[in-house]
Coordinates of C-alpha atoms in Angstrom, one line a residue:
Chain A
X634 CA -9.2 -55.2 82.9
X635 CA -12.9 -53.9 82.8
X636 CA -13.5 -57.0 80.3
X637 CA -13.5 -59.3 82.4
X638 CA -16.4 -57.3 85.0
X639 CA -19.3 -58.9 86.2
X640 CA -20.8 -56.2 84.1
X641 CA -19.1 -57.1 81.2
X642 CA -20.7 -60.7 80.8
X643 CA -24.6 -60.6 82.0
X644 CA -25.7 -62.2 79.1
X645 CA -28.1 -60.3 76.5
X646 CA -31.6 -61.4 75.6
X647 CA -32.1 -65.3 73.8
X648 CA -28.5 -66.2 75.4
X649 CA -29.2 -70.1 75.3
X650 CA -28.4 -71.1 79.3
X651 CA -26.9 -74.7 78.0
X652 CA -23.6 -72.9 76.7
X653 CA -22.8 -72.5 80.6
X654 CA -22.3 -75.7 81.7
X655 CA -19.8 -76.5 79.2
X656 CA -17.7 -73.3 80.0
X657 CA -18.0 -75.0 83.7
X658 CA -16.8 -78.1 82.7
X659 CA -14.2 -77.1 80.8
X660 CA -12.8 -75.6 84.0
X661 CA -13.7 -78.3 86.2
X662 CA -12.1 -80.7 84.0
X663 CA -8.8 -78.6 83.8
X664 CA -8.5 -78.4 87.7
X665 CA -9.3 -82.4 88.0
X666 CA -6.0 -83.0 87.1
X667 CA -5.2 -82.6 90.3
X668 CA -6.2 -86.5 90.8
X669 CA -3.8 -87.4 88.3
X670 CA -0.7 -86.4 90.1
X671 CA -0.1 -90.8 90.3
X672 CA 1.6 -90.6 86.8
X673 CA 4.9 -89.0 87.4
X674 CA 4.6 -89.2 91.5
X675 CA 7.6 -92.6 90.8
X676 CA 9.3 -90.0 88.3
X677 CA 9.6 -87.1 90.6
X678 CA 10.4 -89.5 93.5
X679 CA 13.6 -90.8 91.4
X680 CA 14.4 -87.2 90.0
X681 CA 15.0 -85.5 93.2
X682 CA 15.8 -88.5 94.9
X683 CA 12.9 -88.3 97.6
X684 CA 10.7 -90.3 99.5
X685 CA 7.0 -91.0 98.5
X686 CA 5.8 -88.8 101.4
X687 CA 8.2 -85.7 100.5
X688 CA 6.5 -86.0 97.1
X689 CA 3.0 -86.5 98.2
X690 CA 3.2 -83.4 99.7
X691 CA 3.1 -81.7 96.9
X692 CA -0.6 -83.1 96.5
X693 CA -1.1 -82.0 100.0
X694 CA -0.6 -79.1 100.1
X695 CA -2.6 -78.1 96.5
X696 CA -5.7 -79.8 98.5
X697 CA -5.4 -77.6 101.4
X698 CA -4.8 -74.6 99.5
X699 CA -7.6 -75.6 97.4
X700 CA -10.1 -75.4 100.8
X701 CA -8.3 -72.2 102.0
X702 CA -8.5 -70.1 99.0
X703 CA -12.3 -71.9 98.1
X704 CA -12.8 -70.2 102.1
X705 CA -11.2 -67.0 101.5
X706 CA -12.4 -65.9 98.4
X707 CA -15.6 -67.0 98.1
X708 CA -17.0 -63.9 98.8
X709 CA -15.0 -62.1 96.3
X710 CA -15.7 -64.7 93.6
X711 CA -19.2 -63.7 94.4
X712 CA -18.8 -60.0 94.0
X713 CA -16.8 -60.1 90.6
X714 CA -18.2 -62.4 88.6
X715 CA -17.4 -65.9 87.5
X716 CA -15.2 -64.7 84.2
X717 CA -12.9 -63.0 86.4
X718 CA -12.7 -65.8 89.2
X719 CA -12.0 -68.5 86.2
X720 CA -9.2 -66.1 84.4
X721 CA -7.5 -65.8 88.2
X722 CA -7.9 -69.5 88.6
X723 CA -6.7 -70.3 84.9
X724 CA -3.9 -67.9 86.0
X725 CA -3.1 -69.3 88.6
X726 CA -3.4 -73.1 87.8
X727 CA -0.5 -72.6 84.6
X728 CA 1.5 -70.3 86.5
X729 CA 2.1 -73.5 89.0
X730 CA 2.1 -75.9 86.8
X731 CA 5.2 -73.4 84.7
X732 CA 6.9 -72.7 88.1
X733 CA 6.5 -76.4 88.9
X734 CA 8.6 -76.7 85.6
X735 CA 11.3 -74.6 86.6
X736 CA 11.4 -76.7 90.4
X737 CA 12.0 -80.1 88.3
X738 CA 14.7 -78.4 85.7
X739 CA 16.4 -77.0 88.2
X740 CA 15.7 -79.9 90.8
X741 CA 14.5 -77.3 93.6
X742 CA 11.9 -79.5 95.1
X743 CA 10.7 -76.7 96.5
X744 CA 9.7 -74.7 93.7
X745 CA 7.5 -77.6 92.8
X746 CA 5.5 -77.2 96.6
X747 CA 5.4 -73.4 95.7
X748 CA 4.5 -73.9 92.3
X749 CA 2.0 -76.7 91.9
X750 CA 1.4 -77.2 95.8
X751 CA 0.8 -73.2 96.5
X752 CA 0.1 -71.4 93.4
X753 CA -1.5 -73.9 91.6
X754 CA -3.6 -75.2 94.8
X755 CA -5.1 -71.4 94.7
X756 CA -5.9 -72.0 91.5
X757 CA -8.0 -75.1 92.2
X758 CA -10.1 -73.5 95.1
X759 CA -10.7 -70.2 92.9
X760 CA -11.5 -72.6 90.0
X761 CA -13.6 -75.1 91.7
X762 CA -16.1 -72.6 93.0
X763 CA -16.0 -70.5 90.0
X764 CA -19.2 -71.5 88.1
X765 CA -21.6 -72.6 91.0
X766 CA -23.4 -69.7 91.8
X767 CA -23.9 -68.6 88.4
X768 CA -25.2 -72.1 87.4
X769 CA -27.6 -71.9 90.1
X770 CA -28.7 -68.4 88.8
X771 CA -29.1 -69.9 85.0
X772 CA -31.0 -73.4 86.5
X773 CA -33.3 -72.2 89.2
X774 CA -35.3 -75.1 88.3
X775 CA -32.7 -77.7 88.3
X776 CA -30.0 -76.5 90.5
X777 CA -29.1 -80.0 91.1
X778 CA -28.3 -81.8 87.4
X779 CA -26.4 -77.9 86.9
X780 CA -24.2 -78.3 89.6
X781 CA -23.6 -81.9 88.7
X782 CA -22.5 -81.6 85.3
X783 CA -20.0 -78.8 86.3
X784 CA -18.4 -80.4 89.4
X785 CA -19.0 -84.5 87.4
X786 CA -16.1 -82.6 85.0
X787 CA -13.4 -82.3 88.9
X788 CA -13.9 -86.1 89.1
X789 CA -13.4 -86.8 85.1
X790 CA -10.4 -84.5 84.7
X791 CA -7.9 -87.6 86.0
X792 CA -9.4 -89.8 83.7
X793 CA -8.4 -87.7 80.6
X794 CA -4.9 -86.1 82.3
X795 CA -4.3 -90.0 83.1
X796 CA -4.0 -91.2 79.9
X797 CA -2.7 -88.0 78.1
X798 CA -0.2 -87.4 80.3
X799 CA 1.5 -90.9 80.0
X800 CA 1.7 -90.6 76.1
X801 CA 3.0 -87.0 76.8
X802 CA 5.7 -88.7 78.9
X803 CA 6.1 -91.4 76.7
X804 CA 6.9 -88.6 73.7
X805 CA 9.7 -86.3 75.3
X806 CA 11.7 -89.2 77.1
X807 CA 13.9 -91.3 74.4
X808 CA 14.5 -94.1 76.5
X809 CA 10.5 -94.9 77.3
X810 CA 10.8 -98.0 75.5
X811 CA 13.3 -99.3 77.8
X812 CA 11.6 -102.2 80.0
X813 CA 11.1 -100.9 83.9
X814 CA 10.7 -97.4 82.0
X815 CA 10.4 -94.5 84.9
X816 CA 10.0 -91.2 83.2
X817 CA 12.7 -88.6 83.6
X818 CA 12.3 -85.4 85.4
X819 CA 13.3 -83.8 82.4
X820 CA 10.4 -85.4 80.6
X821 CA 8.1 -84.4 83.5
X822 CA 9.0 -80.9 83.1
X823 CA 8.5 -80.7 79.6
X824 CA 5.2 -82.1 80.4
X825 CA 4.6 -79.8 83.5
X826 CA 5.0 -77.1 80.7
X827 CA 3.0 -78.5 77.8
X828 CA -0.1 -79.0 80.4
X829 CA 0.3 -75.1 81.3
X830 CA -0.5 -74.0 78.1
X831 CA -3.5 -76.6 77.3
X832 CA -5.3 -76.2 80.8
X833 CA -4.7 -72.3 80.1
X834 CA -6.2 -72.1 76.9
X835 CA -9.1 -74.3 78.1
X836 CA -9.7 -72.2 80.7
X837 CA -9.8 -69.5 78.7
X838 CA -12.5 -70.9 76.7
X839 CA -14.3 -71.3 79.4
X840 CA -13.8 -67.8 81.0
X841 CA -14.8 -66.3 77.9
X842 CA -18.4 -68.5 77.5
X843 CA -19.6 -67.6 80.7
X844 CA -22.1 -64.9 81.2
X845 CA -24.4 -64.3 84.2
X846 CA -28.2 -63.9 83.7
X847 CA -29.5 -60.7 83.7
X848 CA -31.6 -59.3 87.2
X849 CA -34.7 -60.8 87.7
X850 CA -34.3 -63.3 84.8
X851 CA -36.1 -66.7 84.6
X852 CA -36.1 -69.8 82.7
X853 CA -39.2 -69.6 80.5
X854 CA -42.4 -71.6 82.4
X855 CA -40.5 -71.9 85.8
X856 CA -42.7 -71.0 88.6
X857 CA -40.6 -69.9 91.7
X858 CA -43.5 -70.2 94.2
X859 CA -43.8 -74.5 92.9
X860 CA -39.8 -74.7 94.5
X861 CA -41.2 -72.9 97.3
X862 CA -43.7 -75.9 97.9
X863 CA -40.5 -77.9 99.7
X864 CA -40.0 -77.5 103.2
X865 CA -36.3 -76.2 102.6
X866 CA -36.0 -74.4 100.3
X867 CA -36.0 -70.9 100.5
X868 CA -36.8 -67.6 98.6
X869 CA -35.0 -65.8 101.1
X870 CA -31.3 -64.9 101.7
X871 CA -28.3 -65.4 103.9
X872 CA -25.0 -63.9 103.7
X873 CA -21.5 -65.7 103.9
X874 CA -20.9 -63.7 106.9
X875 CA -24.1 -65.1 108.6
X876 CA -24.6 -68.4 107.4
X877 CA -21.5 -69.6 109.0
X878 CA -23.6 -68.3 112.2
X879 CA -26.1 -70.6 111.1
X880 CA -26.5 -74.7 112.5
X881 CA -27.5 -75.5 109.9
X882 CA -24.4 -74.5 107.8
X883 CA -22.4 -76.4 110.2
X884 CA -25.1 -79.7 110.4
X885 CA -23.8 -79.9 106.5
X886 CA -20.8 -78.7 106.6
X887 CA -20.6 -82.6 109.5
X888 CA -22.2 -84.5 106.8
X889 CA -20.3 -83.3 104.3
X890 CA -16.8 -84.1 106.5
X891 CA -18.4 -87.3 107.3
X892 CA -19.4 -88.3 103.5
X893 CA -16.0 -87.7 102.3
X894 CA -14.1 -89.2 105.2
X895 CA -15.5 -92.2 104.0
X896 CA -15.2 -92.0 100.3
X897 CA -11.3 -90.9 100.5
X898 CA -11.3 -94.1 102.7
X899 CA -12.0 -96.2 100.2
X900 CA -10.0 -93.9 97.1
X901 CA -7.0 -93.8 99.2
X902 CA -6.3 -97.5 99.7
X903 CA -8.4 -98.6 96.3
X904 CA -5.7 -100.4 94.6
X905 CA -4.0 -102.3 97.7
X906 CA -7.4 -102.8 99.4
X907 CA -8.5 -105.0 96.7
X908 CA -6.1 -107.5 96.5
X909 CA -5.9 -107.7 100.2
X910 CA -9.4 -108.6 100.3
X911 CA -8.6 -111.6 98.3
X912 CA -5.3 -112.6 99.2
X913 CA -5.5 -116.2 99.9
X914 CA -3.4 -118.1 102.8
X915 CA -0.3 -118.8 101.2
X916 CA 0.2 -114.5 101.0
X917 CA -0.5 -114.5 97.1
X918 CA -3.9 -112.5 96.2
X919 CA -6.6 -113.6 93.6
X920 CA -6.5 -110.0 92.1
X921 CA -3.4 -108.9 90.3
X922 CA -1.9 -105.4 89.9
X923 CA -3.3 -105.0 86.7
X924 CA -7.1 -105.8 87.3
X925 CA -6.6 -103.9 90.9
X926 CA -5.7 -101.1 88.2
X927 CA -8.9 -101.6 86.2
X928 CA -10.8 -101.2 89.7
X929 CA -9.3 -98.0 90.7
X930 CA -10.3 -96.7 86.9
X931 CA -13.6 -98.2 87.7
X932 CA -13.9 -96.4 91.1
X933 CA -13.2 -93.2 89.0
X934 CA -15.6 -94.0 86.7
X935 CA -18.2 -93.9 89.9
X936 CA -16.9 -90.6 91.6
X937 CA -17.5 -89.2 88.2
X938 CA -21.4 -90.1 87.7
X939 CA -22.4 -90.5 91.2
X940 CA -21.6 -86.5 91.4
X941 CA -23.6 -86.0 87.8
X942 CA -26.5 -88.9 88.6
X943 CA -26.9 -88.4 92.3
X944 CA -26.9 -84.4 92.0
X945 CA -29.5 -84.2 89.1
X946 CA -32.0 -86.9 91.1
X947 CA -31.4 -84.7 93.8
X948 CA -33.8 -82.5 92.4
X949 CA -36.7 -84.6 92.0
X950 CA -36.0 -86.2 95.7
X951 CA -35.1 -83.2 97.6
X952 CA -31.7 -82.5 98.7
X953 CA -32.1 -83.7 102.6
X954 CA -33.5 -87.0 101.6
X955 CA -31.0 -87.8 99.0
X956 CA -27.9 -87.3 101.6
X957 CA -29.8 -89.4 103.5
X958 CA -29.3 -92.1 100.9
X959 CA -25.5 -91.4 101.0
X960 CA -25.1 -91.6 104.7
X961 CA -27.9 -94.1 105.8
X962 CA -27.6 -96.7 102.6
X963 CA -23.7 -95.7 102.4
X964 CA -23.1 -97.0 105.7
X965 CA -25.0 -100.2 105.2
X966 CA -22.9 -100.6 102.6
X967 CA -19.8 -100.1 104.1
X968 CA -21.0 -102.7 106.7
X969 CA -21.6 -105.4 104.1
X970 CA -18.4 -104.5 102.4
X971 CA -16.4 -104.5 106.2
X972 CA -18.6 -108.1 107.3
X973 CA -18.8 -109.6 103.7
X974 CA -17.3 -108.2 101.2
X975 CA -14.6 -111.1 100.7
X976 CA -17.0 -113.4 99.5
X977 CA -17.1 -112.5 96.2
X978 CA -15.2 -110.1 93.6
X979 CA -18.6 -108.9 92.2
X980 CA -20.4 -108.3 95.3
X981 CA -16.4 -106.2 96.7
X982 CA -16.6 -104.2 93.1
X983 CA -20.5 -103.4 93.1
X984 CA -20.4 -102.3 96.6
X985 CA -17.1 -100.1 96.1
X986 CA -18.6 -98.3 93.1
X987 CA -22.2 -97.4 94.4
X988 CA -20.1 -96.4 97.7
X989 CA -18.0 -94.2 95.6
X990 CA -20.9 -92.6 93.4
X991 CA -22.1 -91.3 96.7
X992 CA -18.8 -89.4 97.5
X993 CA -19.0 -87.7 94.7
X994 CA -23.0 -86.9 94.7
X995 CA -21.9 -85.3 98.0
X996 CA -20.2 -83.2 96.7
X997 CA -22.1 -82.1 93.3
X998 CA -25.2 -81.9 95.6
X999 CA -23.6 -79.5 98.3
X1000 CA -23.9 -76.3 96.2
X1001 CA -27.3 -77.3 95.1
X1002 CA -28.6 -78.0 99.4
X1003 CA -26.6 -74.8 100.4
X1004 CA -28.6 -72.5 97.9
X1005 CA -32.3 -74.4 99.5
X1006 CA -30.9 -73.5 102.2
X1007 CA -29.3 -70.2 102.1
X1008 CA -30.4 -68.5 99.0
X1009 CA -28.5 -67.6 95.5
X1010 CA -27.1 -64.2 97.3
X1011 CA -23.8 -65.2 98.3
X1012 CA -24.1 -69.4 97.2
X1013 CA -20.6 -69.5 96.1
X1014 CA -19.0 -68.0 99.0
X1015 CA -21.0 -70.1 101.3
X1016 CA -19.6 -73.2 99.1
X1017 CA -16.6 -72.2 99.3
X1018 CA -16.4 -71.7 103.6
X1019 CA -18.1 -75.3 103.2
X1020 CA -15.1 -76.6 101.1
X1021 CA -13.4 -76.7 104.6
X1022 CA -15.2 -80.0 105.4
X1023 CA -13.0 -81.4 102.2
X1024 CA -9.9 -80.8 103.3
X1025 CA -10.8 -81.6 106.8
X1026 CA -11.4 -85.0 105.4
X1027 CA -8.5 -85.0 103.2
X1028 CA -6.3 -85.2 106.5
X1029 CA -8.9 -87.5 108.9
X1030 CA -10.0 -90.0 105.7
X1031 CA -6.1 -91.1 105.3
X1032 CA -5.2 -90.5 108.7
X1033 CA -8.1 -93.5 110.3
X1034 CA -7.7 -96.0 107.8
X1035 CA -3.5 -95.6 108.0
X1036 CA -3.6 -95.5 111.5
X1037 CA -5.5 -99.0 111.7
X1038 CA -3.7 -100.8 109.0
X1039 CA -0.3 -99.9 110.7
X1040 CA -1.7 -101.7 113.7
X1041 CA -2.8 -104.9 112.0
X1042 CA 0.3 -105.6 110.1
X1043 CA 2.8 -104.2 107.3
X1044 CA 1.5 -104.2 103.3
X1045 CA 1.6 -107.3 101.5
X1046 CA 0.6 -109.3 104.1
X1047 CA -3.0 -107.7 105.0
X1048 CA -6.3 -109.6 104.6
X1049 CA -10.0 -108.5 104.6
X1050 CA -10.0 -108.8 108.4
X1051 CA -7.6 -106.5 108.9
X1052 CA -9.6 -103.8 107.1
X1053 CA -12.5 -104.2 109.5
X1054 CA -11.9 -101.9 112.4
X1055 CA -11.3 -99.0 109.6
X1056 CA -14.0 -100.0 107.8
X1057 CA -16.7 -99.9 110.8
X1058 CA -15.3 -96.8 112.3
X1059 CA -16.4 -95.3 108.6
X1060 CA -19.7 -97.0 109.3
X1061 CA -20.2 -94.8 112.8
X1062 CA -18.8 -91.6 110.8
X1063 CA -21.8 -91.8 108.6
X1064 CA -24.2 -93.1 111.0
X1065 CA -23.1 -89.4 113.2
X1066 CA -23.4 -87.9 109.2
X1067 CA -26.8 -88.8 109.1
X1068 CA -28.1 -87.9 112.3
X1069 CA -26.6 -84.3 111.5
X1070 CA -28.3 -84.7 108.3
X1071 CA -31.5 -85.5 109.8
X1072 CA -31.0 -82.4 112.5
X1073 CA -31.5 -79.7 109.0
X1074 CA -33.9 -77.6 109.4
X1075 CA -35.1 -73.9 108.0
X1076 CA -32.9 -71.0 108.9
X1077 CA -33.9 -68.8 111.5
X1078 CA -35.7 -65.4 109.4
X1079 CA -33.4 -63.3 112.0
X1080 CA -30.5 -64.5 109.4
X1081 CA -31.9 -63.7 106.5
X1082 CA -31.5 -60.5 104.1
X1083 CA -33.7 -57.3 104.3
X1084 CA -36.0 -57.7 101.1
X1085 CA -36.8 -54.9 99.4
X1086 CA -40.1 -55.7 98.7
X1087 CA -40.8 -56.1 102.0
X1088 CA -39.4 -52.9 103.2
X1089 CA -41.2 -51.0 100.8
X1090 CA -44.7 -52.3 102.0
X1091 CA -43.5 -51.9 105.6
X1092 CA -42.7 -48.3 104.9
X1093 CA -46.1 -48.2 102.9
X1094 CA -48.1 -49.6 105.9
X1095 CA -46.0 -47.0 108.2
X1096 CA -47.3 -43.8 105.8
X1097 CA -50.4 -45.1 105.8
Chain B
X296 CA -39.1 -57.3 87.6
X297 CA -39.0 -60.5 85.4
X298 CA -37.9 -60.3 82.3
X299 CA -38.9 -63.7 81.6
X300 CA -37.4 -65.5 78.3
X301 CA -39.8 -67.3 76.2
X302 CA -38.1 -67.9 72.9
X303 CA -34.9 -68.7 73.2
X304 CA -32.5 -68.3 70.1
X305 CA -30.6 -72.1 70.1
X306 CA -27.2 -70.8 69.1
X307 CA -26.9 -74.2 67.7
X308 CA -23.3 -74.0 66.3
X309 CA -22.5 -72.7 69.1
X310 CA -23.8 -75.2 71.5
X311 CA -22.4 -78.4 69.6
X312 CA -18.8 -76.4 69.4
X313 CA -18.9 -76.0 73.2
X314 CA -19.9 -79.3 74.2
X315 CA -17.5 -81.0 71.5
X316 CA -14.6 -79.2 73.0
X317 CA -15.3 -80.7 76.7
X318 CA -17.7 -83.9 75.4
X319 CA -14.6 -85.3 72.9
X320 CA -11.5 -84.9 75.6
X321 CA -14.1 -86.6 78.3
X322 CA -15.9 -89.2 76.3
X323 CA -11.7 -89.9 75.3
X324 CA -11.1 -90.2 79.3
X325 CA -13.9 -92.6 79.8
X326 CA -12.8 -94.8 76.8
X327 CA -9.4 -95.1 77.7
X328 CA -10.6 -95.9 81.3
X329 CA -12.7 -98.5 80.3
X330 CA -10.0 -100.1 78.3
X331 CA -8.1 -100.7 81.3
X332 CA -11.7 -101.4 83.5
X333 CA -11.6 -104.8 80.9
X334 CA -9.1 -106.7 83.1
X335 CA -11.2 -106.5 85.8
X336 CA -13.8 -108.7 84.2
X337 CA -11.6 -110.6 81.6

């Protein structure tokens, strides 16, 4: 399969560098259906007659196989080439969701966790870090709004799987008219297998638009030394291998963890949270399922500029100073929202989307700090061992603000008050994120690559 | 050794193909989101 070589795709002279980020996206968007999984989570839960956690799992374990395989083979994405990584990940991602299929037909639940959980979850983590490095090579000058408008398409992929989905659904079940409609598993699986083929010839497309630049390749009228000119950023190199040596991988890799602890704080509880904020003293809340819906679709809305917004400002601000916008002005934020966020509707919504825009500029800014940082050598595999702090998260974000709203009472009857302690210990999270934030610094030059050109004058200065 | 680009051939067909096939399916996502984003304000 020589085609698909890193060889095969570096890009010949007057390739236009805009036709990557759409191959990204269309990746990224493909994989952000992993956000979507709330469609037919009642359907599967009635098919194979399971509890809610049983079929969360399946979600569960695609996230942590998304940080694992993300870790793993980073390096290896970095060696072959992104049109290889994206064909695995395409791969990958249908063969789950086709073996997740089979699990529903046949009512194997587990078939589904190896399927979509497993299979698919590698798919995600190959897929997600597929394009970074290479859109870092094509935008040297604006690694930031490159990154962004690739990893913008992981948080919009649920808004477009949402909405297809349930008219997919809708289509192959006869009795979706019915009032109290729950889809049946047989319509699930028919949808498990139409989304296989879409998100593979998607994929696809985008596998087959990528290209690399070619060695030593510039955007016309960029000036490397002008990048230089901040603090952090570097012209040097680190490898995977030593940058996880580094503190200052793991003073990031703490923000990062602390960033999205946070955020998934919020995402997690979105639609209950609200209408507990305003539930009045006779138990009946101001905000009814159907606007707490619109505010979940709003807080995606958020995630899904805040990573394209944030990211691209990111390179005019610098990328230290713009997470500490997320972490210092997030936790205010989160304070106000914890202390007075009850008092109005407007104040509760503005807060929870400017809060949420900054989860998701952390993470369309990470690639974008690690590559100041670190270098373009091995960017993606770095990413990828950083990805770690994600799924980290995925487990602590859930596991706080569960663990103090089992203590204050049982769902239905919370109130804003009962949200405080999880709200503030999110407040100290980002207050510890932003003093590791503030603790970035250069990497030692004992960590960096041997440069050629600097061997070749010290082996000049040694002749002469 | 910089091979630096200075024209660059705009593949124009090519361009508004790519983007259409992610820019229609997203701008679809946002639309149907904000449909549903009303109640919160109506």
């Amino acid at each position: 399969m020589g085609w698909l070589d890193r060889e095969r795709t570096i890009a010949p002279p007057g390739f236009n560098r805009w036709l990557v980020p759409p191959a990204a996206l269309a990746v990224h968007l493909c994989i952000g259906q992993a956000y979507a999984t709330s469609v037919y989570k009642t359907a599967l839960v009635k098919h194979f007659g399971a509890s809610l956690t049983e079929i969360g799992v399946i979600f569960s374990i695609a996230i942590v196989m998304l940080g694992l395989s993300a870790a793993i083979m980073g390096t290896w994405v970095d060696k072959n080439g992104p049109r290889k990584a994206m064909f695995t990940s395409a791969v990958f991602w249908a063969s789950g969701f086709l073996i997740g299929s089979l699990g529903i037909f046949s009512s194997q639940l587990w078939l589904v966790y190896l399927g979509y959980g497993f299979i698919g979850g590698i798919g995600l983590g190959i897929g997600y870090i597929s394009p970074v490095s290479t859109l870092i090579k094509w935008f040297p000058d604006r690694p930031g709004l490159a990154t962004g408008m690739a990893i913008m398409g992981f948080g919009g992929g649920a808004l477009i799987a949402s909405p297809v989905s349930t008219a997919l659904l809708k289509m192959y079940d006869p009795n979706s008219g019915a009032k109290g409609w729950i889809a049946s598993g047989d319509s699930v699986g028919k949808l498990f297998l139409t989304l296989a083929v879409l998100y593979l010839a998607y994929m696809m497309f985008g596998a087959f638009t990528i290209k690399v630049p070619a060695d030593g390749w510039k955007p016309a009228g960029f000036d490397p030394s002008k990048v230089k000119a901040a603090t952090l950023v570097t012209t040097d190199n680190v490898s995977a291998k030593n940058a996880v040596k580094t503190r200052q991988f793991w003073l990031v890799w703490v923000a990062l963890f602390c960033n999205v602890t946070a955020g998934i704080g919020i995402l997690e509880q979105a639609a209950p949270m609200i209408q507990d904020f305003f539930r009045q003293s006779d138990g009946v809340s101001l905000v009814s399922a159907a606007v707490a819906a619109g505010f979940v679709g709003l807080l995606s809305i958020g995630n899904m500029s805040g990573r394209f917004a944030w990211s691209a400002t990111s390179d005019v601000t610098g990328r230290k100073r713009i997470y500490m916008m997320y972490l210092g002005v997030g936790a205010v934020l989160y304070a106000v929202l914890a202390l007075a966020g009850s008092t109005s509707t407007f104040l509760y919504v503005a807060l929870a989307f400017i809060i949420i825009s900054f989860y998701g500029g952390g993470f369309s800014t990470a690639p974008a700090y690690l590559r100041d940082l670190f270098g373009t050598f091995q960017v993606g595999a770095i990413h990828g061992r950083l990805l770690t702090a994600w799924s980290a998260a995925g487990i602590a974000g859930p596991l706080i603000v569960n663990a103090f709203l089992d203590a204050q009472g049982k769902p239905g009857q919370l109130t804003a008050a009962s949200y405080q302690p999880a709200l503030l210990t999110m407040v100290g999270l980002l207050v510890i994120g932003f003093v590791a934030n503030l603790l970035v610094n250069p990497v030692d030059a004992r960590f960096h690559e041997p440069r050629p050109d600097r061997v070749r004058s010290e082996e000049s200065a040694l002749e002469a | 050794m910089s091979t630096a680009q200075t024209s660059v051939n705009p593949s124009t067909g090519k361009l508004v193909i790519a983007w259409a096939l992610v820019g229609v399916p997203l701008g679809y996502g946002v639309y149907e989101t904000l449909t549903r984003v009303a109640a919160l304000f109506g």
